[in-house]
mmCIF file of C-alpha atoms (C1' of nucleotides) in Angstrom:
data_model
loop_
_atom_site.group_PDB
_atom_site.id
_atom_site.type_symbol
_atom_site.label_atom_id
_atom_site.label_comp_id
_atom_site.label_asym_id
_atom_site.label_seq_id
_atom_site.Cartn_x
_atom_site.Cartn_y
_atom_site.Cartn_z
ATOM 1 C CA UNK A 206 33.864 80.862 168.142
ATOM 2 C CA UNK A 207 32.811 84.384 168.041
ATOM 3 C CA UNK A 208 32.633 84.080 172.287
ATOM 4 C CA UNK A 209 36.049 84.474 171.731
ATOM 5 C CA UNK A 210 35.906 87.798 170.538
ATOM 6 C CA UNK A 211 33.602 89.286 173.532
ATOM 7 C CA UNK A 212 35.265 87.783 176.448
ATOM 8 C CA UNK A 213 38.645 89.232 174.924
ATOM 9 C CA UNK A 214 36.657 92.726 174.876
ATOM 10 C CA UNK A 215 35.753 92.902 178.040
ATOM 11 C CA UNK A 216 39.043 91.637 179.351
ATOM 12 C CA UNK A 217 40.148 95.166 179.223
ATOM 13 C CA UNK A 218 39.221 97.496 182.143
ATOM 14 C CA UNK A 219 39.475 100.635 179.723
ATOM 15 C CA UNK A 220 37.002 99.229 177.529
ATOM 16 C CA UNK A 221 34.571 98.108 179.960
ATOM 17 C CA UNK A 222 34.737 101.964 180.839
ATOM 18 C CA UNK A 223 33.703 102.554 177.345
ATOM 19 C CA UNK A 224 30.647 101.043 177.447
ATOM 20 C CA UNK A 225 29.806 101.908 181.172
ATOM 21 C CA UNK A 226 29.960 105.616 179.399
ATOM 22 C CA UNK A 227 27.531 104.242 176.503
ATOM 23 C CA UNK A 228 25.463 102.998 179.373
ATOM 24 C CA UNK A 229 25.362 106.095 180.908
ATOM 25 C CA UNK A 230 24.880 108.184 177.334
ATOM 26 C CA UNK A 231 24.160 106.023 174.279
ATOM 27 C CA UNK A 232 25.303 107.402 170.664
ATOM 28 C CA UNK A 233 28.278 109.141 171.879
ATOM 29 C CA UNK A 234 30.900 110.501 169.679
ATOM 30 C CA UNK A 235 34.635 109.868 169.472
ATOM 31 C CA UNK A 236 35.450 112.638 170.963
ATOM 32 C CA UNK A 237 33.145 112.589 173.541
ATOM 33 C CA UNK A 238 34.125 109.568 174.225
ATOM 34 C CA UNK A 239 37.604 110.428 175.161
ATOM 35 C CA UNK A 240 36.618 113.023 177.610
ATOM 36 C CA UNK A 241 38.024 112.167 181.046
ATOM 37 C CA UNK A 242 40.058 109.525 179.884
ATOM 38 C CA UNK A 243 44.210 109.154 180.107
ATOM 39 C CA UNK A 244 44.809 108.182 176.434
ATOM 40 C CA UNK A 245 45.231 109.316 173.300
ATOM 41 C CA UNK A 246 42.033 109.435 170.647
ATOM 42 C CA UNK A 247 44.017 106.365 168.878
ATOM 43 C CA UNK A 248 44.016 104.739 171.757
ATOM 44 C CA UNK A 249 40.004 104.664 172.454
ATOM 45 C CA UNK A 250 39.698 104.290 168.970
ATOM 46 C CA UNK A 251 41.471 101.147 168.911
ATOM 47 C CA UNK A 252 39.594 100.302 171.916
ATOM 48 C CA UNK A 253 36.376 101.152 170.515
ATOM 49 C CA UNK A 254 36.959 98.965 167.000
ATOM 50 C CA UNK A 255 37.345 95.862 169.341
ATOM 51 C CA UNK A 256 34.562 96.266 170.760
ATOM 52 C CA UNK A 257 32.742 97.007 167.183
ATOM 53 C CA UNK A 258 34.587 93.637 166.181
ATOM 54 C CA UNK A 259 33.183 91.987 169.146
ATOM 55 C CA UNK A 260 29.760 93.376 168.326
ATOM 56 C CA UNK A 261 29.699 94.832 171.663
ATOM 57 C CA UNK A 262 29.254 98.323 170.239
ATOM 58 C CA UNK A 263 27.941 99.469 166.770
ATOM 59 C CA UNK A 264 28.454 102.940 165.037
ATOM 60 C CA UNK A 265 26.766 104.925 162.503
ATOM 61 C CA UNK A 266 28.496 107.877 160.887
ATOM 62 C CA UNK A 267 26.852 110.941 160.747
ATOM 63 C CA UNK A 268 28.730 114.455 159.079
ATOM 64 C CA UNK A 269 32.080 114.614 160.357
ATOM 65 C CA UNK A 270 31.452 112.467 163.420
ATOM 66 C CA UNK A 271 30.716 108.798 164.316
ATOM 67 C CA UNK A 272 28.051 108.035 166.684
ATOM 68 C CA UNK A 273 28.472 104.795 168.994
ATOM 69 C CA UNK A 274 25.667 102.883 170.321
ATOM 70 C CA UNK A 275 25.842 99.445 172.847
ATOM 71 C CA UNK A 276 24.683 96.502 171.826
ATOM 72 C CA UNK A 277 23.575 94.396 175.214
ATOM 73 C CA UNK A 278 22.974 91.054 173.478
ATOM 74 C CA UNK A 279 26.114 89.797 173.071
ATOM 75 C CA UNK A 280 26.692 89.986 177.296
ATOM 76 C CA UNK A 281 23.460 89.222 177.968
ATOM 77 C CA UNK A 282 23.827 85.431 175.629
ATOM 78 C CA UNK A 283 27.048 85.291 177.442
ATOM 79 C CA UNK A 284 26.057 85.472 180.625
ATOM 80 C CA UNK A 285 23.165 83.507 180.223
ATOM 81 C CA UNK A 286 25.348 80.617 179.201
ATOM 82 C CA UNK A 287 27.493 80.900 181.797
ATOM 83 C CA UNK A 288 25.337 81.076 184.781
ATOM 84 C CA UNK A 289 22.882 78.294 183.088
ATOM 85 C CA UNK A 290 26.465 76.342 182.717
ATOM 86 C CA UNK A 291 28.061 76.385 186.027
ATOM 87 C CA UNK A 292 25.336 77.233 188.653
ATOM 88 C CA UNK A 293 21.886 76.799 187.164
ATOM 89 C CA UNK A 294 20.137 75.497 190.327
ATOM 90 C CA UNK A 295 21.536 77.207 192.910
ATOM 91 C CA UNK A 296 22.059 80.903 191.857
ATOM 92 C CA UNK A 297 18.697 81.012 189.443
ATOM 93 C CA UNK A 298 16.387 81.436 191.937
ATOM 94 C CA UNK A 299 18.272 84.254 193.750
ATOM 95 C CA UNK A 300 18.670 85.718 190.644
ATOM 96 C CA UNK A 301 15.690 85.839 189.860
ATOM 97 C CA UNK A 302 14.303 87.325 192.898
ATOM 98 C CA UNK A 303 17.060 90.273 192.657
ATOM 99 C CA UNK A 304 16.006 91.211 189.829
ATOM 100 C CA UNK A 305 12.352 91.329 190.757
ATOM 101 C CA UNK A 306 13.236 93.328 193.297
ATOM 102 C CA UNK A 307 15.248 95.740 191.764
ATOM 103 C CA UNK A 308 12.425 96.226 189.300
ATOM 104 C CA UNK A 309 10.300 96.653 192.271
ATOM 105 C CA UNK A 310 12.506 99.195 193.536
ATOM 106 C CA UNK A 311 12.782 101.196 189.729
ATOM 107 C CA UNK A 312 8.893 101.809 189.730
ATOM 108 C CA UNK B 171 39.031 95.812 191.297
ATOM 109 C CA UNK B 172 39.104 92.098 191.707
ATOM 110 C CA UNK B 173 36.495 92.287 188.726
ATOM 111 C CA UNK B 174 39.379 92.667 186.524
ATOM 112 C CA UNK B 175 40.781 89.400 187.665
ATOM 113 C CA UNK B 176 37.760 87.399 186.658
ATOM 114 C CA UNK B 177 37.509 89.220 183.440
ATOM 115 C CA UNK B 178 41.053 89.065 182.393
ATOM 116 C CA UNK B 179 40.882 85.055 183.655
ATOM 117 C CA UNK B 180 37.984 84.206 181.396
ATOM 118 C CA UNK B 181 39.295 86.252 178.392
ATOM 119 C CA UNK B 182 41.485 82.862 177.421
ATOM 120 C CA UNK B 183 39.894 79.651 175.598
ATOM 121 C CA UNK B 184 42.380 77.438 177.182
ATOM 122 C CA UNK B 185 41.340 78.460 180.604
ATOM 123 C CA UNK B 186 37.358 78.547 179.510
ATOM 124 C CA UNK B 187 38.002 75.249 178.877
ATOM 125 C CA UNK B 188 39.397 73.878 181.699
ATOM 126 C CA UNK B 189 36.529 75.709 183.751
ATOM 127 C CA UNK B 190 34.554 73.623 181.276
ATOM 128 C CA UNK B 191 36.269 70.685 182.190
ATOM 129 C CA UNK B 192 35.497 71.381 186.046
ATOM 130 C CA UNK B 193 32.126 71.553 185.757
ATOM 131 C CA UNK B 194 31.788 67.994 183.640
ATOM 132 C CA UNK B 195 33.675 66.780 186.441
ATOM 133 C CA UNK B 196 34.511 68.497 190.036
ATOM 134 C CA UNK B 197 37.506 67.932 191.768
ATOM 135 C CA UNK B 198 39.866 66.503 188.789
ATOM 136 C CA UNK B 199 43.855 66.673 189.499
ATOM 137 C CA UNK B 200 46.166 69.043 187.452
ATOM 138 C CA UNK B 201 47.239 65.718 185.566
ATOM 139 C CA UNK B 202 43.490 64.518 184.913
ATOM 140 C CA UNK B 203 43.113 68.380 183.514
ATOM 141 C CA UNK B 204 46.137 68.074 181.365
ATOM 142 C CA UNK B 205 45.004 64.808 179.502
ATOM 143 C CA UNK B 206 43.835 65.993 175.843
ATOM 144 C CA UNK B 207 44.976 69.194 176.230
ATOM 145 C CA UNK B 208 47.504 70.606 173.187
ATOM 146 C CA UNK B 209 49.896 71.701 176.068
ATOM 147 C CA UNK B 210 52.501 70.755 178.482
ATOM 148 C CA UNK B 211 51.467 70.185 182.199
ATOM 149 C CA UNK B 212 53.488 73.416 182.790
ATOM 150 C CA UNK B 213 51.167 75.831 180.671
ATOM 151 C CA UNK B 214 48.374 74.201 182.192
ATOM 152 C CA UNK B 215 49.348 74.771 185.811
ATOM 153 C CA UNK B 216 49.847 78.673 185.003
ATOM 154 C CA UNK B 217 46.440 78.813 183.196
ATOM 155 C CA UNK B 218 45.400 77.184 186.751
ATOM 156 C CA UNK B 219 47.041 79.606 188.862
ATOM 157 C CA UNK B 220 45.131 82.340 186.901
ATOM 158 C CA UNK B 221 42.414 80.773 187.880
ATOM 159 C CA UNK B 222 42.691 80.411 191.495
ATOM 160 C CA UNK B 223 43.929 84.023 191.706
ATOM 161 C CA UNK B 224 40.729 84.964 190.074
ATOM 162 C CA UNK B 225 38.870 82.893 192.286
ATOM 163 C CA UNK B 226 37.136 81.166 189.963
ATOM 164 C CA UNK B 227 39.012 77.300 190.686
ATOM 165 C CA UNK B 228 40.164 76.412 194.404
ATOM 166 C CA UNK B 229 42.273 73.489 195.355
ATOM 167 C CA UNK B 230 42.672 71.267 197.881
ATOM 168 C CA UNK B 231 45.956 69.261 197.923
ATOM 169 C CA UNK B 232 45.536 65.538 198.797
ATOM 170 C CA UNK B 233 48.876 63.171 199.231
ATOM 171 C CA UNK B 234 51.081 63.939 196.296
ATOM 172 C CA UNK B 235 48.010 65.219 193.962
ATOM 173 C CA UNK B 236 45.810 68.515 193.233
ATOM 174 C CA UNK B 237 42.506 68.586 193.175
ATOM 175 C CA UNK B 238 40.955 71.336 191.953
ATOM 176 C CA UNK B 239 37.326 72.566 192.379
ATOM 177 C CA UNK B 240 35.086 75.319 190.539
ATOM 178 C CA UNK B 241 33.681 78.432 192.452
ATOM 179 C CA UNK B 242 31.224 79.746 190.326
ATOM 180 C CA UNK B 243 30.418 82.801 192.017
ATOM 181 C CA UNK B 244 32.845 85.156 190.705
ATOM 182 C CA UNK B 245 30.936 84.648 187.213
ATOM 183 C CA UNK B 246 27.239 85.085 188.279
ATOM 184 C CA UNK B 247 28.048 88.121 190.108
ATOM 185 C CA UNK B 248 29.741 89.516 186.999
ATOM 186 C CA UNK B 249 26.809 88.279 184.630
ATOM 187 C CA UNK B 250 24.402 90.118 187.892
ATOM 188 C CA UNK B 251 26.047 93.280 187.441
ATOM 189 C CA UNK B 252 26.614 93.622 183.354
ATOM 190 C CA UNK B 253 23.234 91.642 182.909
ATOM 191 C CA UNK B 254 21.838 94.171 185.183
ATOM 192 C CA UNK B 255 23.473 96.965 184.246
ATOM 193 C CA UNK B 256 23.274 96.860 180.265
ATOM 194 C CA UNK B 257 19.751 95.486 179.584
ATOM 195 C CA UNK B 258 17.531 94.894 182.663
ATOM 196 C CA UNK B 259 14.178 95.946 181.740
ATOM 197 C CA UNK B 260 14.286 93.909 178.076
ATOM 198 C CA UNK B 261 16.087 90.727 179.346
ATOM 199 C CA UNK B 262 14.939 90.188 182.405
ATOM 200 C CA UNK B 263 11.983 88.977 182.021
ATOM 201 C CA UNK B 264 13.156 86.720 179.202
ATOM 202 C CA UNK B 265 16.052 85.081 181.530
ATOM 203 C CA UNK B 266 13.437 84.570 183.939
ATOM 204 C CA UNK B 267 11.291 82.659 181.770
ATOM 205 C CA UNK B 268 13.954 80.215 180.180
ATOM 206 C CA UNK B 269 15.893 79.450 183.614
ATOM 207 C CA UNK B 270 11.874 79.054 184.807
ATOM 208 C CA UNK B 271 11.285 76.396 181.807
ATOM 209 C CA UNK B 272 14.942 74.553 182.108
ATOM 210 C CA UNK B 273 14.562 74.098 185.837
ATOM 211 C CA UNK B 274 11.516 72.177 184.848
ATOM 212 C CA UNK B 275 12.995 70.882 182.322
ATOM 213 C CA UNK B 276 15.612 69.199 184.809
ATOM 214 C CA UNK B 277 13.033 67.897 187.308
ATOM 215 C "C1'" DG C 18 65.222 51.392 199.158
ATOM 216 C "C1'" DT C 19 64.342 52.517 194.540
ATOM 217 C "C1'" DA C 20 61.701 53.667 190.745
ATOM 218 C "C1'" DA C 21 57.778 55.786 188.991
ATOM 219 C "C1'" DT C 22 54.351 59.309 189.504
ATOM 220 C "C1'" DA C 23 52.548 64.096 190.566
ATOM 221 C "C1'" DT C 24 53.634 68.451 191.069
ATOM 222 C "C1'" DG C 25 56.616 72.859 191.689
ATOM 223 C "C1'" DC C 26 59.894 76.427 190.254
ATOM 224 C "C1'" DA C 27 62.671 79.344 187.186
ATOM 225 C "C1'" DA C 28 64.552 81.050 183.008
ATOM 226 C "C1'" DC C 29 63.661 81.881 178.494
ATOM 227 C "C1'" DT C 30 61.103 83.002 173.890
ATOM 228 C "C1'" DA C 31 57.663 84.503 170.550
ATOM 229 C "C1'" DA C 32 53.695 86.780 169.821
ATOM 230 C "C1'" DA C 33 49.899 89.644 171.221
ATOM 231 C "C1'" DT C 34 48.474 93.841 173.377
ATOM 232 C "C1'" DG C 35 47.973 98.635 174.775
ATOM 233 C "C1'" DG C 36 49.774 102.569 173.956
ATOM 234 C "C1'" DT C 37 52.265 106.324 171.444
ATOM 235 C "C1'" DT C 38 53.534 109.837 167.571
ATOM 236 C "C1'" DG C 39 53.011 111.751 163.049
ATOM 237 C "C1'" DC C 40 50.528 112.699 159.250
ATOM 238 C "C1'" DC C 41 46.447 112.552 156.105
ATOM 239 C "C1'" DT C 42 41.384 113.160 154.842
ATOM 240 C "C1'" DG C 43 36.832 114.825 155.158
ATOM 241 C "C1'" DT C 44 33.342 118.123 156.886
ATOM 242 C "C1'" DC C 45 31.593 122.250 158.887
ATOM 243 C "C1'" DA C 46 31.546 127.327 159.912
ATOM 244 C "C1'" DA C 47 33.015 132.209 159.393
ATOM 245 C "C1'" DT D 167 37.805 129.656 150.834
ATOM 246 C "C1'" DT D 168 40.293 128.990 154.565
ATOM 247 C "C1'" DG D 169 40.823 127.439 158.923
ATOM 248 C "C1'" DA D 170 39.298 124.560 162.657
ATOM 249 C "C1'" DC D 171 37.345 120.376 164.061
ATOM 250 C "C1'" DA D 172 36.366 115.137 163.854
ATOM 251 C "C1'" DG D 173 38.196 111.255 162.619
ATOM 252 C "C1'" DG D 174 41.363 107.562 159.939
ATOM 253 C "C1'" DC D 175 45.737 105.205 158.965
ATOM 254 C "C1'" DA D 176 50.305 103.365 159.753
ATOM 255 C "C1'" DA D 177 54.596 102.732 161.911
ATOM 256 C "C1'" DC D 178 56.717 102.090 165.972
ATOM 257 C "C1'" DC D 179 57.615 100.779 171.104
ATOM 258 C "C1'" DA D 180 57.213 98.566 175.763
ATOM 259 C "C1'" DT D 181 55.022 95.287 178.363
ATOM 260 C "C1'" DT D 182 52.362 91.392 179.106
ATOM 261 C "C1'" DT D 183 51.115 86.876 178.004
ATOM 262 C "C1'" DA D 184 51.076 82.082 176.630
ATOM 263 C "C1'" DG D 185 53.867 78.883 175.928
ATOM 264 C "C1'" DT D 186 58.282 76.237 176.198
ATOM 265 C "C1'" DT D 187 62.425 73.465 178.347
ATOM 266 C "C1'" DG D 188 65.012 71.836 182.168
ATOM 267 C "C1'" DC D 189 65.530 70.575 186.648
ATOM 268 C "C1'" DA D 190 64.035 69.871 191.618
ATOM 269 C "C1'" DT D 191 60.959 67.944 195.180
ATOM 270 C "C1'" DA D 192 57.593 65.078 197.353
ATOM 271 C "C1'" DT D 193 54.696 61.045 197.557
ATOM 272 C "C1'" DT D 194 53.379 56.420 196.387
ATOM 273 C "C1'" DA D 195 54.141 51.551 194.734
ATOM 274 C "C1'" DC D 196 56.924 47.533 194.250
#
DNA sequence: GTAATATGCAACTAAATGGTTGCCTGTCAA
DNA sequence: TTGACAGGCAACCATTTAGTTGCATATTAC
């Protein structure tokens, strides 16, 4: 069960602050990454190799410094079993028109 | 942050799986929950409490038993937000389309 | 009334988790 | 080539967490 592994990820309020950051700036580095943050480098790394593990976030090494990019599927299947699973009826349809809207409003 | 409740709540399997158990069947009593489960009645009732504190199960006491109900909006308005925030112009459309074909898929 | 059933409460334990410090390695720039 | 910068690794620590056992209380059935 490899769910497992993402819902543990985003338990975590500090990581979920990781990958708001990658949503605001994908391919960050490390150290950019730990800008603004109250912990140690070891600390966001250790935060940032969950979510690798959870396939949340995937890296690519370039010179001395490691890039980190978000990977949406994972919350996106997640959440798409989850809503199907426990309000499928009632919820879809305002769902739906939120998002149409919010499109609506992007353009 | 009462996001971090919900989060933190659905980070267990055990708990996952009692919401699971919920939605097969609304309204089941803290022994009816316990029945299969690899637990004592005691570990149950705590993962039940995290639950209710995350707002995700309510309960309604009736003579000398629980029943317990699922309130599934906690999770959709996660899944709104991270669905929204992390992938909206890719996925969107997609979600739209398979909660379009399941709902006639149900009818 | 008495026994069985359904749940509640509290103390305790083992393991997981989030964080630290200290040191080492690899890469870039002057 | 030598220092500074980016990151990796490992040991350690405190707290939280998931679970237990034991006992108490309230409701129902006989």
């Amino acid at each position: 069960m490899t769910d497992d592994a993402v819902f543990r990820a985003l338990a975590d309020a500090s990581r979920r602050q990781l990958l708001d950051a990658l949503h605001v700036r994908n391919g960050q580095t490390l150290s950019e990454l730990c800008q603004g943050r109250d912990m140690t480098r070891q600390a966001v790394t250790k935060h940032l190799a969950i979510l690798e593990a959870a396939n949340l976030v995937s890296t690519h090494k370039l010179g001395r410094e490691k890039l980190h990019f978000i990977n949406p599927v994972p919350i996106n299947e997640i959440a798409e079993r989850w809503i199907g699973k426990f309000e499928r009826p009632r919820l879809a349809a305002l769902s739906a028109l939120k998002t149409s809207l919010e499109r609506k409003d992007h353009e």
